[in-house]
mmCIF file of C-alpha atoms in Angstrom:
data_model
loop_
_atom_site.group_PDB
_atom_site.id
_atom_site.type_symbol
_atom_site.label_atom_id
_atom_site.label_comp_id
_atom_site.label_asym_id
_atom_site.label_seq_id
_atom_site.Cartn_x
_atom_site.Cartn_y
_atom_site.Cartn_z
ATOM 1 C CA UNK A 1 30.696 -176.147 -79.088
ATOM 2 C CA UNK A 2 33.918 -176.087 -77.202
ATOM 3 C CA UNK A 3 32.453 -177.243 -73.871
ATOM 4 C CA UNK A 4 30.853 -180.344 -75.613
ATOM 5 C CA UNK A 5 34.648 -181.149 -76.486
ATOM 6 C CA UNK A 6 35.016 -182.584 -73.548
ATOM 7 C CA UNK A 7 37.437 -186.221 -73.329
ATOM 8 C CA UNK A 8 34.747 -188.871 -72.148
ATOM 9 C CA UNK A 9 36.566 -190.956 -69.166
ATOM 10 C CA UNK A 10 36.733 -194.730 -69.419
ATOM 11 C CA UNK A 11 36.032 -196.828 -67.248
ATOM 12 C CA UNK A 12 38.569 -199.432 -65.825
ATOM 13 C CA UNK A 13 41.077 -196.765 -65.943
ATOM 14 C CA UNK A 14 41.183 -197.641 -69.806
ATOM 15 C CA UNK A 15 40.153 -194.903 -72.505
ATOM 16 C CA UNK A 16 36.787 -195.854 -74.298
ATOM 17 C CA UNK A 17 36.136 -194.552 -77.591
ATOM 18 C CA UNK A 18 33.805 -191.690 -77.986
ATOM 19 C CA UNK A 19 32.653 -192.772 -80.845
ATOM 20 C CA UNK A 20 29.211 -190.742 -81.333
ATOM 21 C CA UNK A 21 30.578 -187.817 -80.166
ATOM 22 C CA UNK A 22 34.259 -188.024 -82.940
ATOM 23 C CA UNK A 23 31.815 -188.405 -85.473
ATOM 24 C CA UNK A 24 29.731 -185.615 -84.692
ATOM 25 C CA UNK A 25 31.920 -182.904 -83.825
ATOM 26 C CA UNK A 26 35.256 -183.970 -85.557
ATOM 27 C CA UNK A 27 35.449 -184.469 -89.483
ATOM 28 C CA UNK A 28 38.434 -186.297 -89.258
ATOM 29 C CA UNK A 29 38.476 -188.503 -86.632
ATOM 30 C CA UNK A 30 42.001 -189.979 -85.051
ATOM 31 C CA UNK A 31 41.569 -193.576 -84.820
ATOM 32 C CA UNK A 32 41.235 -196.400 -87.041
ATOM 33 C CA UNK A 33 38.238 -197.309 -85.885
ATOM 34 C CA UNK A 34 36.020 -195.264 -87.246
ATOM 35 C CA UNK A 35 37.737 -194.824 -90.442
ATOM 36 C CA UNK A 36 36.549 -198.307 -91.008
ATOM 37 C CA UNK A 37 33.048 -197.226 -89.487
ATOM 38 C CA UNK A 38 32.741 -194.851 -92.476
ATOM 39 C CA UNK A 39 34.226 -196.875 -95.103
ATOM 40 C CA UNK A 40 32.434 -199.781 -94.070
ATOM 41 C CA UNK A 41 30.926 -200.157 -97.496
ATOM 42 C CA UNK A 42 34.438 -200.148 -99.531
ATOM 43 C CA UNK A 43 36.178 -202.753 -96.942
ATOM 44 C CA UNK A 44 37.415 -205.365 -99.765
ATOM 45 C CA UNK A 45 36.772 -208.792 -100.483
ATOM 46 C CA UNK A 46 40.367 -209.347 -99.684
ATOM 47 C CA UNK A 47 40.681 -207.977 -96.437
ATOM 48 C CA UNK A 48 37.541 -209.778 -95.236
ATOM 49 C CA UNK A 49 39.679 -212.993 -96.850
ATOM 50 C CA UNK A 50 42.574 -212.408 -94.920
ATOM 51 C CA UNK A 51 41.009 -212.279 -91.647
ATOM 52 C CA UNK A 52 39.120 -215.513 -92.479
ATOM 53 C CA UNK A 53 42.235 -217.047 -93.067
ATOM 54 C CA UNK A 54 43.943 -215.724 -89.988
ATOM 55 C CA UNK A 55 40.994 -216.930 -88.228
ATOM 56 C CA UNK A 56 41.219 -220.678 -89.855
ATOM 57 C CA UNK A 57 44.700 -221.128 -88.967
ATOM 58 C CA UNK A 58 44.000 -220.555 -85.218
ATOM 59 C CA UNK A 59 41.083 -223.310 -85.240
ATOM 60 C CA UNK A 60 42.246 -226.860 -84.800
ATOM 61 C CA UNK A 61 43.478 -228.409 -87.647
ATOM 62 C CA UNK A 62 40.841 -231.568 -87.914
ATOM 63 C CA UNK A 63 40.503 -230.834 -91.241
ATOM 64 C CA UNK A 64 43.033 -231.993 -94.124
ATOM 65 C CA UNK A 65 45.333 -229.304 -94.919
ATOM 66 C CA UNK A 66 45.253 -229.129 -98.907
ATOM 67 C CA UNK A 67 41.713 -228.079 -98.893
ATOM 68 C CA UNK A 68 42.030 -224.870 -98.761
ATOM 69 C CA UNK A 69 39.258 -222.105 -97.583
ATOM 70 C CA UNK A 70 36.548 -224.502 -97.890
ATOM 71 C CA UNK A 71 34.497 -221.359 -97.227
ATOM 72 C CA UNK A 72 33.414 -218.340 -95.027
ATOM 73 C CA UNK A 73 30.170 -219.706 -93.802
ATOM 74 C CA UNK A 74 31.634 -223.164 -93.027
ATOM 75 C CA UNK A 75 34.545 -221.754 -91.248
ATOM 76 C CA UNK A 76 32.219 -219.265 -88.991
ATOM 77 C CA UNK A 77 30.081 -222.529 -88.008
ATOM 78 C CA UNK A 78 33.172 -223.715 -86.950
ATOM 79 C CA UNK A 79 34.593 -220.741 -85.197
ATOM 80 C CA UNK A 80 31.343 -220.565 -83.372
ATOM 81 C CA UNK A 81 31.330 -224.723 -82.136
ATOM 82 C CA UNK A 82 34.891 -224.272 -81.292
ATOM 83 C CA UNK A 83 34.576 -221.170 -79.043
ATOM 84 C CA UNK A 84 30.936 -223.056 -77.859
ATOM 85 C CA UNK A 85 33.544 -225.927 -77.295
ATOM 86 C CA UNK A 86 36.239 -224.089 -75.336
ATOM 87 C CA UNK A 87 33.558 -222.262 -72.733
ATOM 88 C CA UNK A 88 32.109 -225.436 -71.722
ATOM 89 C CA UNK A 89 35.753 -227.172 -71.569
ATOM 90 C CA UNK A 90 36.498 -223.697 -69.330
ATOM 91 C CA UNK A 91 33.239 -224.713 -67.238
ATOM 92 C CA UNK A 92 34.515 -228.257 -66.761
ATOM 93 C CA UNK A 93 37.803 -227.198 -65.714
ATOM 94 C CA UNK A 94 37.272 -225.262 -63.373
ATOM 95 C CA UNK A 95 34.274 -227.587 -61.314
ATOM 96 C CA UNK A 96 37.512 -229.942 -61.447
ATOM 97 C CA UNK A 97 39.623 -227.086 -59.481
ATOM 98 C CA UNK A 98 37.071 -226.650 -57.216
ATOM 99 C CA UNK A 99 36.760 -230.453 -56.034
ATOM 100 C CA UNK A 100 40.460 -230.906 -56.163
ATOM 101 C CA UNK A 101 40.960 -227.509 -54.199
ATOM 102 C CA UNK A 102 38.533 -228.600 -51.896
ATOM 103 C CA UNK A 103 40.274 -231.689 -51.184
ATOM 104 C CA UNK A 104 43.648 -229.898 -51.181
ATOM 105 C CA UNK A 105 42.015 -227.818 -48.458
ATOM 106 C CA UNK A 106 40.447 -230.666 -46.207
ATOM 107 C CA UNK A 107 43.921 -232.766 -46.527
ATOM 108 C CA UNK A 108 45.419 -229.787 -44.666
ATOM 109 C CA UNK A 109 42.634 -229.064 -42.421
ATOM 110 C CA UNK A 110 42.469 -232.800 -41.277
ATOM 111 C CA UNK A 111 46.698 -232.723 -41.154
ATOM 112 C CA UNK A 112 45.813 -230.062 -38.714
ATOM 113 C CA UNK A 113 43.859 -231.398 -36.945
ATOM 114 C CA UNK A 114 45.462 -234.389 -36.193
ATOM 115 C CA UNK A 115 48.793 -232.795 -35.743
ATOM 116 C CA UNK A 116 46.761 -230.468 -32.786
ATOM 117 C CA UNK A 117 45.227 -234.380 -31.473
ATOM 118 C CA UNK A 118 48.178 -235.806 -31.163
ATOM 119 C CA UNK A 119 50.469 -235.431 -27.819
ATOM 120 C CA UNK A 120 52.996 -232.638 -28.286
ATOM 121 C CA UNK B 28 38.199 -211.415 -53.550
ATOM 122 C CA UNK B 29 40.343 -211.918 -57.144
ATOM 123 C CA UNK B 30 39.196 -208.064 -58.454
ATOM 124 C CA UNK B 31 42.295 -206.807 -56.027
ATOM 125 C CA UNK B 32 45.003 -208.851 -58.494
ATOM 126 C CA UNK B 33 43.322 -206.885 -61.312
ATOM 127 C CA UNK B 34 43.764 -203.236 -59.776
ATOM 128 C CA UNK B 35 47.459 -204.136 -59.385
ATOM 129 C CA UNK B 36 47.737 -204.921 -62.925
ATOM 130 C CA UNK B 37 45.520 -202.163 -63.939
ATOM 131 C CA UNK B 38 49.025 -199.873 -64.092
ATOM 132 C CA UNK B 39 51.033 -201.857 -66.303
ATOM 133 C CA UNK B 40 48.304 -201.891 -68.912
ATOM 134 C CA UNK B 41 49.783 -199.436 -70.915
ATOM 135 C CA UNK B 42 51.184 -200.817 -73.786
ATOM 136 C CA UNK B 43 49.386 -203.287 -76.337
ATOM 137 C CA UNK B 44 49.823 -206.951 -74.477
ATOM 138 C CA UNK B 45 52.283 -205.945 -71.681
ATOM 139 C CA UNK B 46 52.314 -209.559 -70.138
ATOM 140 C CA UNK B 47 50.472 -211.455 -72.844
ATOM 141 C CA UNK B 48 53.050 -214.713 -72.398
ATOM 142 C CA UNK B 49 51.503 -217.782 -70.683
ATOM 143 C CA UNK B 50 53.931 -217.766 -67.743
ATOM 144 C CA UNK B 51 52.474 -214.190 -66.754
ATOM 145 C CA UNK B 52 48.973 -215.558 -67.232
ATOM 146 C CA UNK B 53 49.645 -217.939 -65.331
ATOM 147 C CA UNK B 54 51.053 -216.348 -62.419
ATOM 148 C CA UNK B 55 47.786 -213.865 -62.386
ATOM 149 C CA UNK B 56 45.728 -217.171 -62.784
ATOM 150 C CA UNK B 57 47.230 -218.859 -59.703
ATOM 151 C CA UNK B 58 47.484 -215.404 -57.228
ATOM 152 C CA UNK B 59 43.220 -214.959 -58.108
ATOM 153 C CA UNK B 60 43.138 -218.686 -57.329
ATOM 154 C CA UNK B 61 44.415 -218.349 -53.969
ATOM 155 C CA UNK B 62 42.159 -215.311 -53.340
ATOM 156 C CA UNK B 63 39.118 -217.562 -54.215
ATOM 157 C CA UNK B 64 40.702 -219.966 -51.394
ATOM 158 C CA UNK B 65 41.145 -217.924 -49.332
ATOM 159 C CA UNK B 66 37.966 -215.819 -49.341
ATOM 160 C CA UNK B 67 35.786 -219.091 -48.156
ATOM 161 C CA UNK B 68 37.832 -222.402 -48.182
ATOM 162 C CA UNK B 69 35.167 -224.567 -46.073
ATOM 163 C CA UNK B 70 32.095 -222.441 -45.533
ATOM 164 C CA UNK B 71 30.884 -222.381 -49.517
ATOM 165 C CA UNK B 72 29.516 -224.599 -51.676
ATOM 166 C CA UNK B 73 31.884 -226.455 -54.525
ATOM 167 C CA UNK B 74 29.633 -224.791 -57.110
ATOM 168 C CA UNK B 75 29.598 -221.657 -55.739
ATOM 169 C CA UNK B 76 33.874 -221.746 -55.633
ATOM 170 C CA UNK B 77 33.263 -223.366 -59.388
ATOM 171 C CA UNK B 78 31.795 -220.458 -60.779
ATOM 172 C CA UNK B 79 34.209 -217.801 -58.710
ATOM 173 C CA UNK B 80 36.904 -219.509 -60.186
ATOM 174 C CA UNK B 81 35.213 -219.562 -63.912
ATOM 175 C CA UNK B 82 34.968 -215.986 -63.703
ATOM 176 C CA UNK B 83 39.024 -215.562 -62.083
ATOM 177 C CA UNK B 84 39.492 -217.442 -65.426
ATOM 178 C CA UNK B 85 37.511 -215.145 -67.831
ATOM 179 C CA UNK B 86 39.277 -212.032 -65.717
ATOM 180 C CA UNK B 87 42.361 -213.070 -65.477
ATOM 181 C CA UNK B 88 42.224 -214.073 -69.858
ATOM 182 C CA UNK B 89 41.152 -210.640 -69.942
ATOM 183 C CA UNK B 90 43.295 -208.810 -68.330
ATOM 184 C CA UNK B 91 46.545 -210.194 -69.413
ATOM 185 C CA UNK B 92 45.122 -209.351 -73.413
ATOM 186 C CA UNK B 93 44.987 -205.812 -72.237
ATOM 187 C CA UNK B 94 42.684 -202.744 -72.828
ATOM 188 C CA UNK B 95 43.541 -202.723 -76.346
ATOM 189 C CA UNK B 96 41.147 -205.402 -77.436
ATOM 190 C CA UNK B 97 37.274 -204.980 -76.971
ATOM 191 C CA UNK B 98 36.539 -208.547 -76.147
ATOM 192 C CA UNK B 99 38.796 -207.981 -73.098
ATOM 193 C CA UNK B 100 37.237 -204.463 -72.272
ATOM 194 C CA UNK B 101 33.565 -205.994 -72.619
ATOM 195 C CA UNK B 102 34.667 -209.066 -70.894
ATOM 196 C CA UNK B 103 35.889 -207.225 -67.621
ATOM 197 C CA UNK B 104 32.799 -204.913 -67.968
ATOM 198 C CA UNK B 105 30.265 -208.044 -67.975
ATOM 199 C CA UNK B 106 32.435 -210.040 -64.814
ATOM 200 C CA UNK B 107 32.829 -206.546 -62.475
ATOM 201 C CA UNK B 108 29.115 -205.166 -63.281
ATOM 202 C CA UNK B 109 27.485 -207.959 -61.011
ATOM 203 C CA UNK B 110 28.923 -207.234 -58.008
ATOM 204 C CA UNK B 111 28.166 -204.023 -57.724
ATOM 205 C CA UNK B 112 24.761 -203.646 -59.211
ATOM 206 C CA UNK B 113 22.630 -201.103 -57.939
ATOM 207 C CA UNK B 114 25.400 -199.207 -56.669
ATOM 208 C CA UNK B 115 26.450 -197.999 -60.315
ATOM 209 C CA UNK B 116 27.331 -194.449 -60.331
ATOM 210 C CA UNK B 117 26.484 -192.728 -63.822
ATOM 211 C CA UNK B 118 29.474 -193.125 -65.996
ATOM 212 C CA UNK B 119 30.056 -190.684 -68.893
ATOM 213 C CA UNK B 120 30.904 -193.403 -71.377
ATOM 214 C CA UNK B 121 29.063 -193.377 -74.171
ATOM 215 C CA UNK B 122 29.083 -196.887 -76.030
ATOM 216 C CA UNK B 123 28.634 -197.016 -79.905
ATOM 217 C CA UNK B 124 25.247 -199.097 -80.029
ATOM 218 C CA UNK B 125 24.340 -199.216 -83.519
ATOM 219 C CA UNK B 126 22.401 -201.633 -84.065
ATOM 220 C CA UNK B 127 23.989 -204.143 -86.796
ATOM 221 C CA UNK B 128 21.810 -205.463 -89.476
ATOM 222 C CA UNK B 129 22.357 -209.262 -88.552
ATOM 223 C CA UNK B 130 21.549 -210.759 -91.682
ATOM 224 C CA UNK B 131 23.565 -214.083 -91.625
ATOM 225 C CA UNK B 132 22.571 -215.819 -88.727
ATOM 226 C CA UNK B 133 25.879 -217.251 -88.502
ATOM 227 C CA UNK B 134 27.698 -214.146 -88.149
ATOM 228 C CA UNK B 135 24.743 -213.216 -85.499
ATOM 229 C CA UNK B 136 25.484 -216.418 -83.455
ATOM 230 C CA UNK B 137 29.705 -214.926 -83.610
ATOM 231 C CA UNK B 138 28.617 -211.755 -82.057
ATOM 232 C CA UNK B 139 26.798 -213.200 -79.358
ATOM 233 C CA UNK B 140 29.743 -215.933 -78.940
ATOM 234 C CA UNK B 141 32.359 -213.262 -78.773
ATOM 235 C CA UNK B 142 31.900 -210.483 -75.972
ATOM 236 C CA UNK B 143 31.430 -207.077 -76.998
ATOM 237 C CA UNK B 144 30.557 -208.166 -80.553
ATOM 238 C CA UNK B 145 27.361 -206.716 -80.523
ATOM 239 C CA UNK B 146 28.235 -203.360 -82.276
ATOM 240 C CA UNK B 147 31.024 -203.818 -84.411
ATOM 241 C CA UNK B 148 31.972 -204.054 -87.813
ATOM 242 C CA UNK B 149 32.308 -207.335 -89.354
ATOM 243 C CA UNK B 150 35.925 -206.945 -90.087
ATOM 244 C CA UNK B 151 36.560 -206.243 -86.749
ATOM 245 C CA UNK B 152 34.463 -208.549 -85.361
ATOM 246 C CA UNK B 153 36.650 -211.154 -87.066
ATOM 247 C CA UNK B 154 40.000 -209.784 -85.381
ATOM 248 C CA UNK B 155 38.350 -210.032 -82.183
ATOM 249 C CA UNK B 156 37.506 -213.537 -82.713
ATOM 250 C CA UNK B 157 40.697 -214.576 -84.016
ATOM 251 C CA UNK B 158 41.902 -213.090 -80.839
ATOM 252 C CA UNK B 159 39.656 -214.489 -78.443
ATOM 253 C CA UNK B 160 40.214 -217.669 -79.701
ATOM 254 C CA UNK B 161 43.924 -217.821 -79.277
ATOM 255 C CA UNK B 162 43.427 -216.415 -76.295
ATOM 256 C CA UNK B 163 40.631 -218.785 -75.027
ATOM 257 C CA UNK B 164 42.566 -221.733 -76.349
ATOM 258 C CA UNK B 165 45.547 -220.499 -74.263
ATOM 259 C CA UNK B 166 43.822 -220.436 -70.901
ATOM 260 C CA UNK B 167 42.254 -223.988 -70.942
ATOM 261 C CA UNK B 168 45.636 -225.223 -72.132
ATOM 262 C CA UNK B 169 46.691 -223.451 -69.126
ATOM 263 C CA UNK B 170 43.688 -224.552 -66.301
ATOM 264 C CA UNK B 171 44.442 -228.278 -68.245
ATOM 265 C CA UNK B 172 48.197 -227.935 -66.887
ATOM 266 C CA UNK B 173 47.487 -226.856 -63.708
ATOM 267 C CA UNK B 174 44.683 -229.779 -63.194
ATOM 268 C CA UNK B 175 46.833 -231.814 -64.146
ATOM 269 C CA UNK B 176 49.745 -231.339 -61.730
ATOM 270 C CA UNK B 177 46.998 -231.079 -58.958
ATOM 271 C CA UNK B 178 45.769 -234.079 -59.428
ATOM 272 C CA UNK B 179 49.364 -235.294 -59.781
ATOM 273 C CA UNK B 180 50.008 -234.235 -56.341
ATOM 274 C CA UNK B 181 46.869 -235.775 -55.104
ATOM 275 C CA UNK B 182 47.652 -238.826 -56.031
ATOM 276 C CA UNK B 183 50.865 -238.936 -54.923
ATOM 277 C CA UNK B 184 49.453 -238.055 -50.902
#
């Protein structure tokens, strides 16, 4: 079993995870990660409410702020329009770029040109 | 054209969120930029440069969060695997792909949302979307500012 021991490269240059592979050969495995993969079942209520809290204080703050965790299924709705939101604000910033690179580029093209059409 | 900014970077990703500060992101946002100008300023169409510079957005966001967080790893897996499709060498990576029993169908909708969420835990699904968020929120805060001084200098020629 020694020669199946093996590190498993990453890609990118980064180290993936062998996560099959910790779990089958190691009985206590190094990272975090899969500490939480095998106590997935005794994660508590409150850690799960401190995330969702973390995660409400990054979202914009339409809402009014004495309210409170209105609750966990509201605030994932949310999450998900907001990040829905920001792609397609992503999308529409960068077809702006585009245009206003292109007309950043013909402004110089056309200054060249007309700097090569004129006399000396 | 912008994948040679990353491969510089790619040595100073050591430590959790090396150059995670918006004036770093935004100096790796405007070098890809001029890459994508200068790979094809005239010849392409403005859709085609829209979506190369989409994607120097989603790299760039990426890379400056570092290899620490799986959205970023997932993210720069998804952008660099088009490219070079069909030319994939086999890579001895082996992914966790448990499938997750997606009961909720909003926390199914979060997964798909969030790249790389397929196969993880629901804690840590919710770290990665806190993450992403900020993260996400930070670039088009950044792509706003840079818009706007654009077309600032536009309209000033």
């Amino acid at each position: 079993m020694g020669g199946k021991h093996r590190r498993i490269g990453g890609e990118v240059g980064w180290r993936v995870g062998s996560s099959s592979f910790a779990t089958a050969f190691r009985p206590f495995p190094s990272r975090s990660r899969f500490k939480m993969s095998s106590r997935r079942n005794r994660v508590s209520e409150e850690e799960i409410n401190e995330l969702i809290s973390k995660l409400q204080s990054l979202l914009p703050e339409t809402r009014r702020r004495g309210a409170g965790r209105a609750s966990a299924a509201k605030l994932l709705k949310e999450t998900c329009s907001y990040i829905r939101s920001l792609n397609r604000e992503v999308d529409d910033l960068s077809d702006r770029l585009s245009g206003l690179m292109a007309t950043l580029d013909s402004n110089s093209a056309e200054a060249e040109i007309i700097r090569s059409l004129l006399p000396s | 054209m912008y994948r040679r900014s990353f491969k510089d970077t790619k040595s100073s990703l050591g430590s959790p969120n090396p150059n995670f500060s918006k004036p770093m992101v935004a100096l790796r946002f405007l070098r890809a930029l001029s890459l994508v100008r200068c790979s094809g300023p005239g010849a392409r169409s403005p859709s085609y440069r829209a979506r190369g510079i989409r994607r120097a957005a989603y790299a760039c966001m990426a890379a400056s969060a570092g290899p620490r967080r799986a959205w970023s790893r997932a993210l720069l897996r998804k952008i660099r695997r088009r490219p070079g499709r069909g030319l994939r060498r086999p890579r001895a990576v082996i992914r966790r792909r448990r499938p997750v029993g997606g009961g909720d169908p909003l926390e199914v909708a979060l997964r798909r949302l969030v790249p790389g969420g397929g196969c993880m835990e629901y804690c840590r699904l919710l770290e990665e979307a806190a993450d992403y968020v900020k993260c996400l929120a930070m670039q088009v805060r950044l792509m706003q500012t840079i818009v706007d001084s654009a077309s600032h200098v536009n309209s000033i020629d």
